[in-house]
Coordinates of C-alpha atoms (C1' of nucleotides) in Angstrom, one line a residue:
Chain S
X56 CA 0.0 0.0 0.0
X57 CA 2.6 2.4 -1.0
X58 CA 0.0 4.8 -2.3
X59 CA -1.5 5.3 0.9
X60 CA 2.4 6.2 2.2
X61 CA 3.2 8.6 -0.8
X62 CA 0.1 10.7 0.0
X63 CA 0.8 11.1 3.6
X64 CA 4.1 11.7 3.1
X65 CA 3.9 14.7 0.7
X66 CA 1.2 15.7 3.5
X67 CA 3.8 15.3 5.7
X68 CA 5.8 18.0 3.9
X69 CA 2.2 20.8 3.6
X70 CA -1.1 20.6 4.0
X71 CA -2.3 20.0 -0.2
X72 CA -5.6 19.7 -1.5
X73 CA -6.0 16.8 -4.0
X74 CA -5.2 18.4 -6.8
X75 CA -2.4 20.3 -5.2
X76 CA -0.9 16.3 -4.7
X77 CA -1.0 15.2 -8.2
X78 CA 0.8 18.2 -9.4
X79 CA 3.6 16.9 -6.6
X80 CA 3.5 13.7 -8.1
X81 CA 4.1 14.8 -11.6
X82 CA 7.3 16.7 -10.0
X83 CA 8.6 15.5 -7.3
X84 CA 8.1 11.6 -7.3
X85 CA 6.7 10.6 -10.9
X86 CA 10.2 9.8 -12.4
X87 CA 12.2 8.4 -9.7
X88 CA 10.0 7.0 -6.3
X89 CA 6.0 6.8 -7.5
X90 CA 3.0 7.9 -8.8
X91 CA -0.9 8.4 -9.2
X92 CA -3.5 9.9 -10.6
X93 CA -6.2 12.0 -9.8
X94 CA -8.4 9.0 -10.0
X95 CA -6.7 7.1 -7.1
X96 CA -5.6 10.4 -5.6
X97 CA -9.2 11.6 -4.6
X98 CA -10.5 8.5 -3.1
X99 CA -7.3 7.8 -0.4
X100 CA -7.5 11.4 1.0
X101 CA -11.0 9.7 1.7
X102 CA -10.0 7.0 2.8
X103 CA -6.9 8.9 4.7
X104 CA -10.1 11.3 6.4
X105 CA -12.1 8.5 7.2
X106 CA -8.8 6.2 9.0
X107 CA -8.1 9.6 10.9
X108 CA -5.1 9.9 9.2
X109 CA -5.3 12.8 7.1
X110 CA -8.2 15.9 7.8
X111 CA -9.6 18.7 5.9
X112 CA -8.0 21.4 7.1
X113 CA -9.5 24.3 4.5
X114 CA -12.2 24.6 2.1
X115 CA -11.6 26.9 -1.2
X116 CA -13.1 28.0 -4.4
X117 CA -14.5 25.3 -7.1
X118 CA -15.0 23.1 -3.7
X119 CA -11.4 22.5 -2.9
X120 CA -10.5 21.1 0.4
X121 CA -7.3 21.2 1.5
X122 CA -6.0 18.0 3.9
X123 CA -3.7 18.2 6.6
X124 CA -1.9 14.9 8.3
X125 CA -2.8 14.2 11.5
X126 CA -1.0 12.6 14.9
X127 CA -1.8 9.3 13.9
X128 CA -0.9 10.0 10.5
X129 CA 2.5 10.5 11.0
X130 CA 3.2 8.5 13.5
X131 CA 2.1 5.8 10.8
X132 CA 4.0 7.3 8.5
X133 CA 7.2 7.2 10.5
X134 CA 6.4 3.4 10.6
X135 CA 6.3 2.6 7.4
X136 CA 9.2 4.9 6.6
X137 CA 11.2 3.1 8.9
X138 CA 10.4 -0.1 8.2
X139 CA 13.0 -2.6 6.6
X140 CA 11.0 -4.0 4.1
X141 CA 13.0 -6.6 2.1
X142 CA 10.8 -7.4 -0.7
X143 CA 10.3 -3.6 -1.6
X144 CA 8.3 -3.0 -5.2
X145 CA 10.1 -1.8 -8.5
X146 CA 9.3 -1.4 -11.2
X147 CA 11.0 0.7 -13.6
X148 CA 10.1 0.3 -17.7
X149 CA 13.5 2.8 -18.0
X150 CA 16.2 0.4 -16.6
X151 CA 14.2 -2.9 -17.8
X152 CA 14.8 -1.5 -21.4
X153 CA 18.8 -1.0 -20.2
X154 CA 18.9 -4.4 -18.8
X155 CA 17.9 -5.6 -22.2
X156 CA 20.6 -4.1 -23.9
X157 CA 22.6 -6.8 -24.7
X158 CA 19.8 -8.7 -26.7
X159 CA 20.3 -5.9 -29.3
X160 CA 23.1 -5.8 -32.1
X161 CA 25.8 -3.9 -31.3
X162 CA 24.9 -1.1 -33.8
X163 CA 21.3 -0.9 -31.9
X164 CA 23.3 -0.8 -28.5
X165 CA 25.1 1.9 -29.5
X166 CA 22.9 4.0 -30.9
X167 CA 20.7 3.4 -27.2
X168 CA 23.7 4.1 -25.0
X169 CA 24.6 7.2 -27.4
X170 CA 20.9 8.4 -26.4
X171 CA 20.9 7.3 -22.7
X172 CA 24.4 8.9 -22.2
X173 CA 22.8 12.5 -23.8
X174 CA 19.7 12.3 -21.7
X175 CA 21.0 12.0 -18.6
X176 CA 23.6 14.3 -19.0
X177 CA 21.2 17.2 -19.2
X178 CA 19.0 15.7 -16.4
X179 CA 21.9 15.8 -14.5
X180 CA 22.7 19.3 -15.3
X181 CA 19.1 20.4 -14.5
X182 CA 19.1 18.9 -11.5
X183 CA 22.4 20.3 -10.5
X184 CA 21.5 23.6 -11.0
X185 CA 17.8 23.8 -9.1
X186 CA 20.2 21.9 -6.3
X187 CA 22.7 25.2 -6.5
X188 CA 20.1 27.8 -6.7
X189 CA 17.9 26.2 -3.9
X190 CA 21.4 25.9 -1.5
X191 CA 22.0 29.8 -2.5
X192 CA 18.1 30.6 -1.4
X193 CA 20.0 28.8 2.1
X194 CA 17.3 25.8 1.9
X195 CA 17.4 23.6 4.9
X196 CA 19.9 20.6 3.9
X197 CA 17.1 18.1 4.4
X198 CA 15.1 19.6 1.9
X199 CA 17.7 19.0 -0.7
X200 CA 18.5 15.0 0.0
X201 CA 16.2 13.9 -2.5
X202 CA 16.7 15.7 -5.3
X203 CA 20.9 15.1 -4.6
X204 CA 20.1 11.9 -4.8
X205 CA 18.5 12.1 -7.9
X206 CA 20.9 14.2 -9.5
X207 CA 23.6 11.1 -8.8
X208 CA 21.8 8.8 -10.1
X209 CA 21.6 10.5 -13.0
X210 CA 25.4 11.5 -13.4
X211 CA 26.1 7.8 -12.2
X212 CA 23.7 6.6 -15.5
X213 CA 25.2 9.2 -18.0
X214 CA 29.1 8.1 -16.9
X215 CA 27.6 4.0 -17.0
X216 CA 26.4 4.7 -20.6
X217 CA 30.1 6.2 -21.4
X218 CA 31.8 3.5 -19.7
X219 CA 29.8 1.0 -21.7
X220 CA 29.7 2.9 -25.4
X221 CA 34.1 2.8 -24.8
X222 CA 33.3 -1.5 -24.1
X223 CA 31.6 -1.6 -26.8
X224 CA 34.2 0.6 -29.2
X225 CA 37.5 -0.4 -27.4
X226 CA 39.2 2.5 -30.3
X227 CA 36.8 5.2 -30.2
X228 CA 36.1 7.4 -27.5
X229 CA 32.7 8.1 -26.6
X230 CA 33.2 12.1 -27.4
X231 CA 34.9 12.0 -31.0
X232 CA 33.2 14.2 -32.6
X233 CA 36.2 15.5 -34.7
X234 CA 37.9 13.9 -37.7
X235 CA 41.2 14.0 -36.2
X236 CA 42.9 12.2 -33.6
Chain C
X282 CA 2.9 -3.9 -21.6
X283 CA 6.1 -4.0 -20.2
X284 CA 5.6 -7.5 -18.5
X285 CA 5.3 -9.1 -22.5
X286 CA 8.6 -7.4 -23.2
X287 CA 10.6 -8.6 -20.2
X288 CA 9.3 -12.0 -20.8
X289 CA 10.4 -11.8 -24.7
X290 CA 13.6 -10.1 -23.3
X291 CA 14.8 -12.7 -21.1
X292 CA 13.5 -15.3 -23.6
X293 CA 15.8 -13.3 -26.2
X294 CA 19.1 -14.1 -24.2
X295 CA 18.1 -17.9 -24.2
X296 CA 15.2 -20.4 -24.4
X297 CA 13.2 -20.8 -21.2
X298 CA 10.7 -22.3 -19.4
X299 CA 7.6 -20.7 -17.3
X300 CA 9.2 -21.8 -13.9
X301 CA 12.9 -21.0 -15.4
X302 CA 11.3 -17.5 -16.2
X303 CA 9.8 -17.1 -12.3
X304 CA 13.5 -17.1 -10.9
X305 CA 15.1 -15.1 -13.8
X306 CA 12.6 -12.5 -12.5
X307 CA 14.0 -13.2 -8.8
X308 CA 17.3 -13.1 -9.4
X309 CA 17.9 -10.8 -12.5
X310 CA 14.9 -8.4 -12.8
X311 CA 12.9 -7.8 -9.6
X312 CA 15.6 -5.4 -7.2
X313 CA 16.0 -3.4 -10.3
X314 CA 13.6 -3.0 -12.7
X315 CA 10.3 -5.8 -13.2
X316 CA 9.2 -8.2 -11.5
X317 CA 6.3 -11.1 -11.8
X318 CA 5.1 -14.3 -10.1
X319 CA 4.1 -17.2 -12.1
X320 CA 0.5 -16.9 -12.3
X321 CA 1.3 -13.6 -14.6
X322 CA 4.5 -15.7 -16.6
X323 CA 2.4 -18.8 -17.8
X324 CA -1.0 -16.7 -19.3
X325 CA 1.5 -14.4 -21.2
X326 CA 3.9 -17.0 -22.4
X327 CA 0.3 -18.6 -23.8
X328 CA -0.3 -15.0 -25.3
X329 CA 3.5 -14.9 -27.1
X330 CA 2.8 -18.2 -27.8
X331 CA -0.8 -17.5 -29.5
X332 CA 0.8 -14.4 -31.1
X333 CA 3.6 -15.9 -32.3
X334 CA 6.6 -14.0 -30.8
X335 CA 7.4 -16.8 -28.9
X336 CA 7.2 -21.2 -29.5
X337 CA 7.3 -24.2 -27.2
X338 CA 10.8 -25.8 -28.6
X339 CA 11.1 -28.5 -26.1
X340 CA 8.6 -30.8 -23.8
X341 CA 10.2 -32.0 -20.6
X342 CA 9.3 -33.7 -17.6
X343 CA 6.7 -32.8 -15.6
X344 CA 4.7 -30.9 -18.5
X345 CA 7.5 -28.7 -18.7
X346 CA 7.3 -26.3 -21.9
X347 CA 10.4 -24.6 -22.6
X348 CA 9.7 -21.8 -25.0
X349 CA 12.0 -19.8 -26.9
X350 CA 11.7 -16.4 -29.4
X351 CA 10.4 -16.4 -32.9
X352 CA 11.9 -13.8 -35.1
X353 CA 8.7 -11.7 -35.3
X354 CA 9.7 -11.2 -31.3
X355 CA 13.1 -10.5 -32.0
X356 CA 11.8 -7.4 -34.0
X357 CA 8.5 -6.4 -31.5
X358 CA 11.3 -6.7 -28.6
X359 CA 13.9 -4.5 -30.4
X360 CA 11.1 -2.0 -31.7
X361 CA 10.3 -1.8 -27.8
X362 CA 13.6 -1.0 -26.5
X363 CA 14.1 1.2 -28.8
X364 CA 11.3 3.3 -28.5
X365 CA 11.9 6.4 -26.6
X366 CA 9.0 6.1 -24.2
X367 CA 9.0 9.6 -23.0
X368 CA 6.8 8.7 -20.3
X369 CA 7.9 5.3 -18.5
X370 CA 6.5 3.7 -15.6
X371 CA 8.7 3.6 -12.0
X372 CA 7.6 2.7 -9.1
X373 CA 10.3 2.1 -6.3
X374 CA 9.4 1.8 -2.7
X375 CA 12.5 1.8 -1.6
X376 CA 13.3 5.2 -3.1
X377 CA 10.1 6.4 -1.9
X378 CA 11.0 5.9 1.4
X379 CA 14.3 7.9 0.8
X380 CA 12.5 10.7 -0.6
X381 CA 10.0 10.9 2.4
X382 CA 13.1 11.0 4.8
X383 CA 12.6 14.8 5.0
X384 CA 9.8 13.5 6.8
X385 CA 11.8 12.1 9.5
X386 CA 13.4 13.7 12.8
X387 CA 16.8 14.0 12.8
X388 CA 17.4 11.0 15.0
X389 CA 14.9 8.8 13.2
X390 CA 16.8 10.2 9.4
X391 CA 20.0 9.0 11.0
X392 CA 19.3 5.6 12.0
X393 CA 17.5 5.3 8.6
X394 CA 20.3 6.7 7.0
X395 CA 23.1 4.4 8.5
X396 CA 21.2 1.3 7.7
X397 CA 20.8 2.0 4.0
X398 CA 24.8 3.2 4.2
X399 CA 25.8 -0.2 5.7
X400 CA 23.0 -1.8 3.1
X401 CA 23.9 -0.7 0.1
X402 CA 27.9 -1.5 0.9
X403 CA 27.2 -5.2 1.1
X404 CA 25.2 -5.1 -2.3
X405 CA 27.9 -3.3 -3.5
X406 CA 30.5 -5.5 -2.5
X407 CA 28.6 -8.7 -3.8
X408 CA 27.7 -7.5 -7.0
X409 CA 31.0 -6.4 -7.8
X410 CA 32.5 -9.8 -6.6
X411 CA 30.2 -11.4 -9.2
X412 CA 31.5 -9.3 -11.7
X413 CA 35.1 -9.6 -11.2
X414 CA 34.7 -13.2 -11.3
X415 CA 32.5 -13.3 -14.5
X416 CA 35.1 -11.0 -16.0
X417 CA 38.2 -13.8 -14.7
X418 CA 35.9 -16.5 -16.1
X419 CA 36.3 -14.2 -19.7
X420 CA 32.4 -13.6 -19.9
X421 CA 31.5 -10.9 -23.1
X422 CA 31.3 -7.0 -22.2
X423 CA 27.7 -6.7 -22.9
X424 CA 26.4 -9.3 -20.4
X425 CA 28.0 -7.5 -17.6
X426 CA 26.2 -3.9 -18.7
X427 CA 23.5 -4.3 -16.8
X428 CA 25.0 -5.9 -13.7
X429 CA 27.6 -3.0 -13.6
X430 CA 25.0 -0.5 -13.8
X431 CA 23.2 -2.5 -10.8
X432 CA 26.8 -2.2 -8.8
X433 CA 27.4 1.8 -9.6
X434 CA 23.4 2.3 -8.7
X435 CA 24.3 1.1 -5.2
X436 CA 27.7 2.7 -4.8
X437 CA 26.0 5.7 -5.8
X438 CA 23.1 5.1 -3.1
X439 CA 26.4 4.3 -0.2
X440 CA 27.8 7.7 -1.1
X441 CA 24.8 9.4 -1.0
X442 CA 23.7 8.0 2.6
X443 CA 27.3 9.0 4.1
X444 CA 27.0 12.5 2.3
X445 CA 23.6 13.0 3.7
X446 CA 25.1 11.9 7.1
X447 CA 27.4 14.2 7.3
X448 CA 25.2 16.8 6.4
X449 CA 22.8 15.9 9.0
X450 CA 26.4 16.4 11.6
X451 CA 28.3 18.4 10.4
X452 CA 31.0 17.3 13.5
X453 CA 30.7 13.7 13.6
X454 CA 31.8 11.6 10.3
X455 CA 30.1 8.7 9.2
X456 CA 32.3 6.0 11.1
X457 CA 33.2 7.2 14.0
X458 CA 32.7 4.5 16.3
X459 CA 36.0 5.2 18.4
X460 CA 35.4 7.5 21.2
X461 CA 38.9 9.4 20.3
X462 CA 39.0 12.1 17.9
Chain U
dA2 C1' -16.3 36.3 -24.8
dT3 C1' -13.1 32.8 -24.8
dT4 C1' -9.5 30.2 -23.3
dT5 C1' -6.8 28.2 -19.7
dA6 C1' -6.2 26.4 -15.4
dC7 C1' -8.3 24.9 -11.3
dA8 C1' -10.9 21.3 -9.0
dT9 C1' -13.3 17.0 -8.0
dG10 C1' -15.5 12.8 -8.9
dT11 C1' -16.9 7.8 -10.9
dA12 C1' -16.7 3.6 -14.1
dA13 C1' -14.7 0.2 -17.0
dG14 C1' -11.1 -2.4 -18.0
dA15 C1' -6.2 -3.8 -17.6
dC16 C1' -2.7 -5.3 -14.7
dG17 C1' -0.7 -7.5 -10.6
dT18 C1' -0.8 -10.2 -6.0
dT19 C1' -2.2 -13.7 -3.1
dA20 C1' -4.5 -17.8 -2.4
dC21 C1' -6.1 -22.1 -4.0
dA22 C1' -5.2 -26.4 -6.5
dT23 C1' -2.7 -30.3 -8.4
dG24 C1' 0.8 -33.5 -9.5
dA25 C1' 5.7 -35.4 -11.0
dT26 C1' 10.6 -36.0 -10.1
dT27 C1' 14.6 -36.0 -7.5
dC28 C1' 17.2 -36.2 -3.4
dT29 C1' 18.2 -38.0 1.3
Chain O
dA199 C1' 9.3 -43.3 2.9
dG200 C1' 9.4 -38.5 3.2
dA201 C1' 10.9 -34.0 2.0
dA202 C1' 12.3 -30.7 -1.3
dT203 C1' 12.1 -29.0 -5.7
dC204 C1' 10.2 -28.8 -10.1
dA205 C1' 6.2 -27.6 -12.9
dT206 C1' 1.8 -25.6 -14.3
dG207 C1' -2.6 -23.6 -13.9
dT208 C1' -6.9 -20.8 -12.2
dA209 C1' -9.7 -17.6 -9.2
dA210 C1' -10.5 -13.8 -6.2
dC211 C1' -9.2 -9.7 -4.9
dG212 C1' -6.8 -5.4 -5.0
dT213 C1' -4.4 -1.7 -7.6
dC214 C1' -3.7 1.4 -11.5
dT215 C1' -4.8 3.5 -16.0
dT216 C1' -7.8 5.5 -19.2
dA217 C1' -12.0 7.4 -20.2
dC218 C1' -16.1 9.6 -19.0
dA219 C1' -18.3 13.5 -16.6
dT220 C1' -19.0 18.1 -14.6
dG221 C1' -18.4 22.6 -13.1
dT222 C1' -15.8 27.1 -11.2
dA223 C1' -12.5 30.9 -11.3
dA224 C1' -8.9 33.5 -13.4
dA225 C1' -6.6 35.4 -17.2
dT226 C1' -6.5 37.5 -21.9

DNA sequence: ATTTACATGTAAGACGTTACATGATTCT
DNA sequence: AGAATCATGTAACGTCTTACATGTAAAT
């Protein structure tokens, strides 16, 4: 029941109204940790309300409420955080296609690793840079674990997919772009 | 669909059978990037089969039915991996709970902290073991790609945790278990 | 006025997990 | 003889995606 977690957690962080999480999903947790739509999204802060876990805290325009997490939803929250769960669930379509690598050609692989290498690269270079200009706004250090650790798994993807593009190509380097050398 | 495509991926690196298939997904796919339990392995194989990306090639004891890729799954499984999917599917718990640590007090991030450090040294260490003795035993580049990418991943994450750890005190190291100093 | 963004909700169907169910072969 | 492993299959239930459905408030 991770969705249940991932809603209380970004709770955890401010009070959000549904539509206010889904928006946070699509930021913050879509592309590396989870996420949900506004389908599922609307029925847990129900179900949250209804466990005592979550409660509506505001009510806006166009009928918005705004939930807050409660006592007992953090103090369930810190238990599932901190629960060593060895049979965690991932899934990830992005590194199933890189573990399939080696069932293409090697012209197919390199073209793939030429790609993955690029992409992460300026990934990694977004990141960086909303790290550097969040730690110049002085943002607590806490704040800023995630996306750091984003941000390396990035780099550590782009500098994989050189490592493996120079296996492949024992003669060429991964960055000839010139005709000499 | 990205169950059909890990199924005609790890078929793609050799023939298989359903129950050779279920620990493929244990041992290769699950920590990293797909997972599924039999009762989703034997439908789709009956799928491939019915589709013909994939044929029954040997009948062993027990009913066993190993299957193997057709060339019309050769090319759906290339076309797959190759597609930039701009929008894949990842869902990690694991990392969820990382990102929620914000969540934490400090003495609860610590604790969580330290175990994933500690963690993700001994995956470290045992992945890398199984590489350097692939690589003795003169095993091609390729089918180490994705197991080195699964090493640097959790490098990456042991770095992280002892950076983060520091951050959190910025006196005490990581290690410091002796009381001098 | 019109468009865009805000805001919530339900339903159908696809996908995934857990439990139920059965039996053969190999190892000790 | 008994236990462990191999081997396949279906059913019920839970989760997730896509599509359907509606309406308000703000910006141009």
């Amino acid at each position: 029941m991770s969705l249940r977690h991932a809603v209380l957690g970004l709770l955890a962080e401010e009070p959000a109204s549904g539509y206010d999480l889904g928006r946070k999903f699509e930021r913050n947790l879509r592309r590396y940790a989870w996420h949900a739509q506004h389908s599922q999204i609307y029925p847990e802060l129900s179900r949250l309300a209804a466990d005592g876990l979550a409660t509506v805290v505001e009510e806006g325009p166009r009928g918005r409420r705004t939930y807050a997490i409660t006592a007992a939803g953090r103090v369930e929250l810190r238990r599932w955080v901190l629960d060593p769960d060895d049979d965690p669930v991932v899934r990830n379509e992005h590194t199933l296609r890189l573990f399939l690598l080696s069932t293409l050609d090697t012209e197919d692989a390199r073209q793939m690793l030429r790609r993955q290498a690029e992409g992460s690269r300026v990934e990694y270079e977004s990141l960086r840079a909303r790290i550097d200009e969040a730690t110049r706004q002085a943002a607590p250090p806490v704040a800023l674990f995630a996306a750091e650790l984003g941000a390396r798994y990035f780099l550590t993807l782009h500098e994989w997919a050189n490592w493996a593009l120079e296996r492949l190509d024992p003669d060429a380097g991964p960055d000839r772009n010139a005709s000499a050398g």
